[in-house]
GROMACS .gro file of C-alpha atoms in nm:
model
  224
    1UNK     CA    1  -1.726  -0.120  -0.694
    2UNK     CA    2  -1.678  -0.454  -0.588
    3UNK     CA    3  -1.766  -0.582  -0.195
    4UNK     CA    4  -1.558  -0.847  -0.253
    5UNK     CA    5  -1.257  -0.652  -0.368
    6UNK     CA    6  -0.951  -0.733  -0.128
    7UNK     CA    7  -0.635  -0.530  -0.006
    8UNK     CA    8  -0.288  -0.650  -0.003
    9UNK     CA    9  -0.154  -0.536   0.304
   10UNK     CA   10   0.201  -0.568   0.394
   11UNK     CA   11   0.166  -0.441   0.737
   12UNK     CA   12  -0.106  -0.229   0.997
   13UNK     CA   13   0.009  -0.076   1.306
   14UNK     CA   14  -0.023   0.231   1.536
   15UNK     CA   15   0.272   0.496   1.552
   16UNK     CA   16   0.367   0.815   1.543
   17UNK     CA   17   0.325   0.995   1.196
   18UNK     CA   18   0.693   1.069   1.126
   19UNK     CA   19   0.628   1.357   0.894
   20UNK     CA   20   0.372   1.542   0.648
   21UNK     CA   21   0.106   1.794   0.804
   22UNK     CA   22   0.008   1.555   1.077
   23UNK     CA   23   0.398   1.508   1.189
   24UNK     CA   24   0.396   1.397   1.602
   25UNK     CA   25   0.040   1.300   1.602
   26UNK     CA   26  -0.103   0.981   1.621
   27UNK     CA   27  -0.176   0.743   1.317
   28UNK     CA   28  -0.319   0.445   1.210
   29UNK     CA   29  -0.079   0.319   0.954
   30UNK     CA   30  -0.227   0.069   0.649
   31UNK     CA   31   0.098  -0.001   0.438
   32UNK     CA   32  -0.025  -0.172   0.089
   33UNK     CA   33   0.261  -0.377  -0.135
   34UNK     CA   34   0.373  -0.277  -0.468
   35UNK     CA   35   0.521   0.013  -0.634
   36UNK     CA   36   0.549   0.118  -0.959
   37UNK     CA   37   0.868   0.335  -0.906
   38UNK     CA   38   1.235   0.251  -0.766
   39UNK     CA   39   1.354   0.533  -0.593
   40UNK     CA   40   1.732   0.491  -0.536
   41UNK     CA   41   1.647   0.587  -0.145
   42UNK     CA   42   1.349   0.395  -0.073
   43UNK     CA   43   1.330   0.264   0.258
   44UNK     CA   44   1.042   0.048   0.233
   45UNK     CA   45   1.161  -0.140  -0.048
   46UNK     CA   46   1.085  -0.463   0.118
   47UNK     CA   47   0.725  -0.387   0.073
   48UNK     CA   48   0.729  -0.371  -0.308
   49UNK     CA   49   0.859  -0.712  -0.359
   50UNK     CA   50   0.761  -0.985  -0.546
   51UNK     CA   51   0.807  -1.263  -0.227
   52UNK     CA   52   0.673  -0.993   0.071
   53UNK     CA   53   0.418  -1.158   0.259
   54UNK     CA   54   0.126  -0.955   0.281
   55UNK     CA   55  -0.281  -1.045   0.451
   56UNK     CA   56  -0.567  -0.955   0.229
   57UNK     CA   57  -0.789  -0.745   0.387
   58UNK     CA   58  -1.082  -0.602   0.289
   59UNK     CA   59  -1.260  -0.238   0.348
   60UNK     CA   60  -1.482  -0.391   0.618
   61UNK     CA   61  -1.214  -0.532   0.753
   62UNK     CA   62  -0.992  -0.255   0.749
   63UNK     CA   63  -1.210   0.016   0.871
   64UNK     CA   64  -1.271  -0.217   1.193
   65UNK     CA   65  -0.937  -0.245   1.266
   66UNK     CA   66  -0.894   0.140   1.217
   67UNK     CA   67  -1.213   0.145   1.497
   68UNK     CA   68  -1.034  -0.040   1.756
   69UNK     CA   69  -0.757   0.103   1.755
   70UNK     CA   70  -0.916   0.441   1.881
   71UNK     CA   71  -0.698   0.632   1.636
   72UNK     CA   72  -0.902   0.889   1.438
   73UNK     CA   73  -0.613   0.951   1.175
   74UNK     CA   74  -0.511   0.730   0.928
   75UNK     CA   75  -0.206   0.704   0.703
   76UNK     CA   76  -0.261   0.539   0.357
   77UNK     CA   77   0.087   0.451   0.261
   78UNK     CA   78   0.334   0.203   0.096
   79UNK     CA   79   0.436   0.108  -0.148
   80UNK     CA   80   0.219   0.377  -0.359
   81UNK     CA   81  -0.163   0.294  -0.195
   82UNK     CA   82  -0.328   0.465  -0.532
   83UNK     CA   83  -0.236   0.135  -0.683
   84UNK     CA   84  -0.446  -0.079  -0.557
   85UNK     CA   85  -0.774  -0.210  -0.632
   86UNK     CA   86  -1.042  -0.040  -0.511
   87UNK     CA   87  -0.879   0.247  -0.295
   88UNK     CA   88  -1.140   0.501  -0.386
   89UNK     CA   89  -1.372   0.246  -0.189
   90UNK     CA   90  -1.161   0.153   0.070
   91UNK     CA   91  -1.119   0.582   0.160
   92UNK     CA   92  -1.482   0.676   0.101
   93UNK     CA   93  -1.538   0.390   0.350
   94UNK     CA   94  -1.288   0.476   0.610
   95UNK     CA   95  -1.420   0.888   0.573
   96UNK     CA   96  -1.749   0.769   0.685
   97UNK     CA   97  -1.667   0.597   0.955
   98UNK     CA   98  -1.492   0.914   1.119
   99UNK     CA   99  -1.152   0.844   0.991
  100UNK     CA  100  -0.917   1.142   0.912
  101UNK     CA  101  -0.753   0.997   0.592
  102UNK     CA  102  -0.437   1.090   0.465
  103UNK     CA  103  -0.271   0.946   0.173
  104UNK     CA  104   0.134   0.917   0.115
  105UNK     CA  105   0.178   0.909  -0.272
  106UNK     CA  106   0.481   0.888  -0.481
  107UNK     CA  107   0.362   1.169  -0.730
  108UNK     CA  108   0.347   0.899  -1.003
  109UNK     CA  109  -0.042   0.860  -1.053
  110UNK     CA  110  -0.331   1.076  -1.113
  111UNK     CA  111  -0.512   1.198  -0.771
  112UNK     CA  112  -0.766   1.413  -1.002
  113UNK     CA  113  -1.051   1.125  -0.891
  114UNK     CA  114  -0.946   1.065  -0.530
  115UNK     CA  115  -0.931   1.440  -0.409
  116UNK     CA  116  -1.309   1.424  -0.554
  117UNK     CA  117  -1.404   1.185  -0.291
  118UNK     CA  118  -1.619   1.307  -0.031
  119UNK     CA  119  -1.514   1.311   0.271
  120UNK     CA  120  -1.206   1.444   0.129
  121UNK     CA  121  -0.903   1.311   0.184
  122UNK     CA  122  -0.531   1.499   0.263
  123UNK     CA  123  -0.287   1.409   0.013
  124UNK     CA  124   0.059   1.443   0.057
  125UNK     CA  125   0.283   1.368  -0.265
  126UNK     CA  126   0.631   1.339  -0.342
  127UNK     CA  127   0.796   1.482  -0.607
  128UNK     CA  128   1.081   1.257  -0.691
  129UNK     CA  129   1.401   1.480  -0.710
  130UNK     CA  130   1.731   1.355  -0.944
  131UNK     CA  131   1.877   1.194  -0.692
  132UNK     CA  132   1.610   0.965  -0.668
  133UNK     CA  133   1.636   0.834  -1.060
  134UNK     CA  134   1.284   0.862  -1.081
  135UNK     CA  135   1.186   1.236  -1.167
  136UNK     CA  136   1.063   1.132  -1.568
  137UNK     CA  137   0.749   1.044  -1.335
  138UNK     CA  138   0.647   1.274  -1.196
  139UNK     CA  139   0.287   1.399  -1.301
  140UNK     CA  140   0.297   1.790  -1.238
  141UNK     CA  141  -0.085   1.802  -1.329
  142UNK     CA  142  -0.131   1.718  -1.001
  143UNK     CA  143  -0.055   1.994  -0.862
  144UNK     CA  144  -0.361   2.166  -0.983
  145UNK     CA  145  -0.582   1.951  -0.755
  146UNK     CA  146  -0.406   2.049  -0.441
  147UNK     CA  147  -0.534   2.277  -0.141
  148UNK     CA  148  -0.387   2.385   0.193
  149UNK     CA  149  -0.505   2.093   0.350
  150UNK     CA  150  -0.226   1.887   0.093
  151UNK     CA  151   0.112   1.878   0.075
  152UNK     CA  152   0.441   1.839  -0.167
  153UNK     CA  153   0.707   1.680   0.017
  154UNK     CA  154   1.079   1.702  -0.195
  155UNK     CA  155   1.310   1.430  -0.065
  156UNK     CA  156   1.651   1.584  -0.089
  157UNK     CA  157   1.951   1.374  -0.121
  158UNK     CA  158   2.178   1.672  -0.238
  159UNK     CA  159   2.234   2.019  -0.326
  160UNK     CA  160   2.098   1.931  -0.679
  161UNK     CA  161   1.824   1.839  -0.557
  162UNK     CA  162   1.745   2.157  -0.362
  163UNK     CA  163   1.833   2.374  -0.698
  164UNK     CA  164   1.536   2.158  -0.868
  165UNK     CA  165   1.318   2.163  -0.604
  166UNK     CA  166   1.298   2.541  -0.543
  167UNK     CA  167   1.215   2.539  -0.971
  168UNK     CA  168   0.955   2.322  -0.922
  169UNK     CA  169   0.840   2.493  -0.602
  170UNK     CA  170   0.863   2.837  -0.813
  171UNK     CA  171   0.717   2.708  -1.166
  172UNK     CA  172   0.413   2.553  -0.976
  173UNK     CA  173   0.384   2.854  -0.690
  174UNK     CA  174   0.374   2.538  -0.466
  175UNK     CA  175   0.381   2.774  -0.129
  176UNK     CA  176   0.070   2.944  -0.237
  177UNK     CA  177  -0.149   2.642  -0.320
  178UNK     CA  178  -0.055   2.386  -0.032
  179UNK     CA  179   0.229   2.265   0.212
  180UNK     CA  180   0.581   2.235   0.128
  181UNK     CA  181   0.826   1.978   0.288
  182UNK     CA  182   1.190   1.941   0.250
  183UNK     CA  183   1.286   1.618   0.412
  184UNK     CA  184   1.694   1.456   0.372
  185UNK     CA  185   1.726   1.125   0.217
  186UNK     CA  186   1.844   0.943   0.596
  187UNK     CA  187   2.234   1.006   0.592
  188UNK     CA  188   2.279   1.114   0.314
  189UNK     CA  189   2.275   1.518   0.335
  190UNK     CA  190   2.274   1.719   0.664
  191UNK     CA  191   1.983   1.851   0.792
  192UNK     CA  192   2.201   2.225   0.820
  193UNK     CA  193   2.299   2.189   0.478
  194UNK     CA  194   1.929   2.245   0.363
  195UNK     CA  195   1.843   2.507   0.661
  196UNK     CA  196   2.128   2.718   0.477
  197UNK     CA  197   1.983   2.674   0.140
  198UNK     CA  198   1.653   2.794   0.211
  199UNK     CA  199   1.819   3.086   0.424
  200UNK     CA  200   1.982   3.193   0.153
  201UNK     CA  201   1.723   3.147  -0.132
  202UNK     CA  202   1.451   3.324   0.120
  203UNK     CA  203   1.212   2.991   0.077
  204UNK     CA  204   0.930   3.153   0.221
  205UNK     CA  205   0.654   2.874   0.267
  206UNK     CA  206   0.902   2.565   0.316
  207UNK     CA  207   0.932   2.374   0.626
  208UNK     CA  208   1.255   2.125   0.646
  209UNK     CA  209   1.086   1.806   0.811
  210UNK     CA  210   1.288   1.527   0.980
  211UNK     CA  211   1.154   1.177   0.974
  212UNK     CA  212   1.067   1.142   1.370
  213UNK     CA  213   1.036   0.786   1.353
  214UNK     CA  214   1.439   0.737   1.256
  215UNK     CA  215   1.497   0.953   1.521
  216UNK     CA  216   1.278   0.815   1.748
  217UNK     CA  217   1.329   0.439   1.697
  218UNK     CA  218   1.607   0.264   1.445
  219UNK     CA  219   1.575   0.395   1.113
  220UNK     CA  220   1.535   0.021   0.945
  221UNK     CA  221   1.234  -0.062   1.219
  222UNK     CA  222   0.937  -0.201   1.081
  223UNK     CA  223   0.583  -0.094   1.248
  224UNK     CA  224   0.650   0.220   1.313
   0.00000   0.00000   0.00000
């Protein structure tokens, strides 16, 4: 691996994790540009374009910012972070240091060689529904590398959506390998609406997530 490698980083800050396993606690966020999807929902498109201004960083640098903030966990997100450069370096450096890594991926590229890494990251993956325009995608041979300390979050836009997700949830026997998320596309489907569905499907295993930082702050804020 290269020392010299850089980052593009389109924004660091401390927050709140707003949802995945480590929902409520605190995070150090790194949010990397570029994305090789276009989710019809995406609320971080700004991050993925072609003008966003972005500081390259590299894993030295990084890993001291992650030190003073005093924040042991730390979100990998974007964007999709498996994209860049170097990551695998960038997270065996950060587990060293006595970071708690977790990593935000759009469910579009292999993990196979990052779960690997020791320490071990979390991983938590989408699976991109319909709704989304982006399910072709998805890599299902992912699931295979996932443990309880993971997680499949569905982002649910609709009541199509929650028909696919429970088949992919079922085909995959999701609930018995790692942690399931349903979490609404922001306005777009009520929270109750999904509650119902997995009341009346018996969803053992699932946990409906809000975002808590669009509750918390405005749901277009940057930073947190």
């Amino acid at each position: 691996m290269n020392d010299m490698s850089c980052f593009k980083v389109a924004e660091k800050f401390v927050s709140l994790n707003g949802e995945g396993p480590r929902a409520g606690e605190l995070a150090a966020f790194l949010r990397f540009c570029g994305c090789n999807l276009n989710c019809g929902y995406c609320d971080t498109r700004w991050a993925n374009t072609a003008d966003v201004k972005y500081e390259l960083a590299s894993a030295e640098d990084l890993v001291e910012y992650v030190k003073s903030t005093g924040v042991k966990n730390v979100t990998l997100t974007g964007g999709e972070p498996l994209l860049q450069e170097d990551i695998a370096r960038l997270i065996v450096r950060l587990g060293t240091s006595g970071a708690k890594i977790e990593i935000e991926t759009n469910g579009s590229v292999p993990i196979k060689d990052i779960v690997s890494l020791s320490p071990r990251p979390a991983v938590t993956a989408d699976y991109k529904l319909p709704s989304s325009g982006m399910e072709k995608y998805m890599l299902t041979e992912n699931f295979s590398y996932l443990t309880l300390c993971d997680a499949v979050k569905f982002v649910v836009g609709d009541m199509r959506d929650l028909a696919r997700a429970e088949e992919i949830i079922n085909e995959y026997g999701l609930t018995d390998r790692c942690r399931v998320y349903f979490s609404p596309v922001f306005g777009e489907i009520k929270p109750e609406e999904i509650a119902e569905f997995m009341k009346e499907r018996k969803l053992n295993g699932v946990r409906l997530q809000l975002q808590l930082h669009k509750i918390i702050w405005k749901p277009d804020m940057r930073g947190v």
